[in-house]
């Protein structure tokens, strides 16, 4: 890797899917994996194209049960372009001789370049060079340029480009028992001498999809149709050493798009009016230049290069185009089919970064949650409760999409999945509402949609709590925490745990913040909200009392992950590492042995320690004080140590959270976990999962680690609060942010100095609070501050 490129040398079939994920190109509306255009989907390659928010629901028979799943749909493949000498097989790197192969992802330009020399025998070779982009200025366009150069011969080369509607969802091996045939009614046709089209629809959600492709070259183009494919063929006359070029321009629309009458008409019209490859490239490059300027990040060395790759993939998944869409944060980006494209709590790691660069995108993502507020209220009512019970996994309409069964690849058994009990996702949504409004100053959203979500989430928590006379406190029972390993007590008949500390503490925080918001509403708006929701003073008093009396369990002087956690057995960590090596997915190992992780003090990822990720030490201590509990530095340090030695890190989020928590505690081992977070996808540390889609939360979280974690940056009370921590592996860095209407505020930390520059504007000054002083910067001012040792 270099500063602005990501490069792969040589053809390596075993790494193909990892490369395809990391070389995905997208624009927030759709993305296409970085597969080679001449390769079809097989055990090595997996081309995939995904439109944000395009889902379909199918029923499959699994382990003798009818199981319903909703998936982000793999749409018709626009990439195919294959080639051969007349009468010879089509050339692919798996069937022909590859003399050399090189792929370069140009981050600054959003451009994927490949160069392959195929050996043809008797001193002949064919050099294939390609450039492709998914247009960042026009979200419905993509382009592929291919240059063929004959080496050591002259002659004819046959090429065949296609739009392929015969695709299925088959990118995740453990899902292959499920029905992946999401497309139906595939039709193809010719729009012009150089243009073909394909249209289809999803089988149950009835989303209409249309693509149109225009092929240009120095030779005539012949169109033909072999459903489910629209084909365009050419015969190029190659002269030795002289490149011949074929350009493919594609437009993609669905019936979910605004301001169109018909997807097919829109796609054909758009591709017909689009310029050529070079003409389209100019606004695409401009759009990327503007994105990089708004998200400027300056971190030296290898860490900076990886962070830039992470930022690239975040921007491809959630770009300014996202602000016009009804979509959530897909946990694996638009890069593959893992987690079926569902929306989890990963936005908790994504929105804090976006808030300070692209607040319009954060607002749109929160709108996705608000549009599904009524569905969350229905879920709570169906469960016999009140308020809003948001789903752990969400898709098109906000119903619970968590699978009923999941496959353990170690044992081959399908097992019940109880992760839908992770009701803490509601607190994540509330946290994001609060953080967005604090960072953006968007009082209109806070007083309307934000207040409505906060109210209903608080109502759910209040309804979920029950009073325990013995403890003299309220308890929340039958949940699952962020750890996910533990979903029941040993030998229990049913699932669920009592008083998960993370759940209860964040519920108390949500109740407190909701009270703050409601008390600060303008009186007319407050009256409207009371009338619409039946809210009264008695309910607010109940929430206030509950926010002070929720139970938080402790054992041996540390916060317990849940009630009874301290009574679980200790695991032989050394023995299991010796036997299995990689024990990140300890739950699968134990189940295959006929055991269960529910018996042990062993966590998949940070659970209690998530509290130290979300809240500054001061704020976390304040939440505990409100609960009548003392969380001093010594208790928190013991708690960190306890779980640090009992976590298998079976999630890419785990290293991220531990790195940030340890950095805030000024621990020397923080950098080791930060490095693991940086390596999570590029090194595929979870053993093959990145090839199924990147881990968007972990990628965005590493960006926020620099932005808020190391700087101690908080946006509260109409001011910026900074409390930087030294991290030997990352002692010099800078970035820009957007805060309360100020664009391009620049922060730089280096060798004990903090520089803050506020660009000129007509906005109010920014107050900046440091541990030992407060400064006020007017627009157009720059200040250099010496940090306390």
PDB file of C-alpha atoms in Angstrom, residues 26-31 51-52 134 136 139 315-322 325 327 334:
ATOM      1  CA  UNK A  26     -19.730   2.271  -4.575  1.00  0.00           C
ATOM      2  CA  UNK A  27     -21.383   5.640  -4.129  1.00  0.00           C
ATOM      3  CA  UNK A  28     -23.893   5.223  -1.291  1.00  0.00           C
ATOM      4  CA  UNK A  29     -26.685   4.281  -3.693  1.00  0.00           C
ATOM      5  CA  UNK A  30     -25.148   1.083  -5.045  1.00  0.00           C
ATOM      6  CA  UNK A  31     -21.867  -0.805  -4.915  1.00  0.00           C
ATOM      7  CA  UNK A  51     -28.504  -1.242  -4.037  1.00  0.00           C
ATOM      8  CA  UNK A  52     -28.892   0.288  -0.599  1.00  0.00           C
ATOM      9  CA  UNK A 134     -19.056   3.604  -9.771  1.00  0.00           C
ATOM     10  CA  UNK A 136     -19.832   9.354  -7.172  1.00  0.00           C
ATOM     11  CA  UNK A 139     -25.303   7.655  -8.298  1.00  0.00           C
ATOM     12  CA  UNK A 315     -17.862   6.934   2.190  1.00  0.00           C
ATOM     13  CA  UNK A 316     -18.776   4.387  -0.479  1.00  0.00           C
ATOM     14  CA  UNK A 317     -21.470   2.924   1.760  1.00  0.00           C
ATOM     15  CA  UNK A 318     -22.766   6.124   3.343  1.00  0.00           C
ATOM     16  CA  UNK A 319     -22.158   9.063   1.035  1.00  0.00           C
ATOM     17  CA  UNK A 320     -24.085  12.327   0.657  1.00  0.00           C
ATOM     18  CA  UNK A 321     -26.367  10.383  -1.722  1.00  0.00           C
ATOM     19  CA  UNK A 322     -27.494   8.407   1.327  1.00  0.00           C
ATOM     20  CA  UNK A 325     -32.532   7.429   0.716  1.00  0.00           C
ATOM     21  CA  UNK A 327     -31.798   3.226   4.417  1.00  0.00           C
ATOM     22  CA  UNK A 334     -22.708  -2.776   0.443  1.00  0.00           C
TER      23      UNK A 334
END
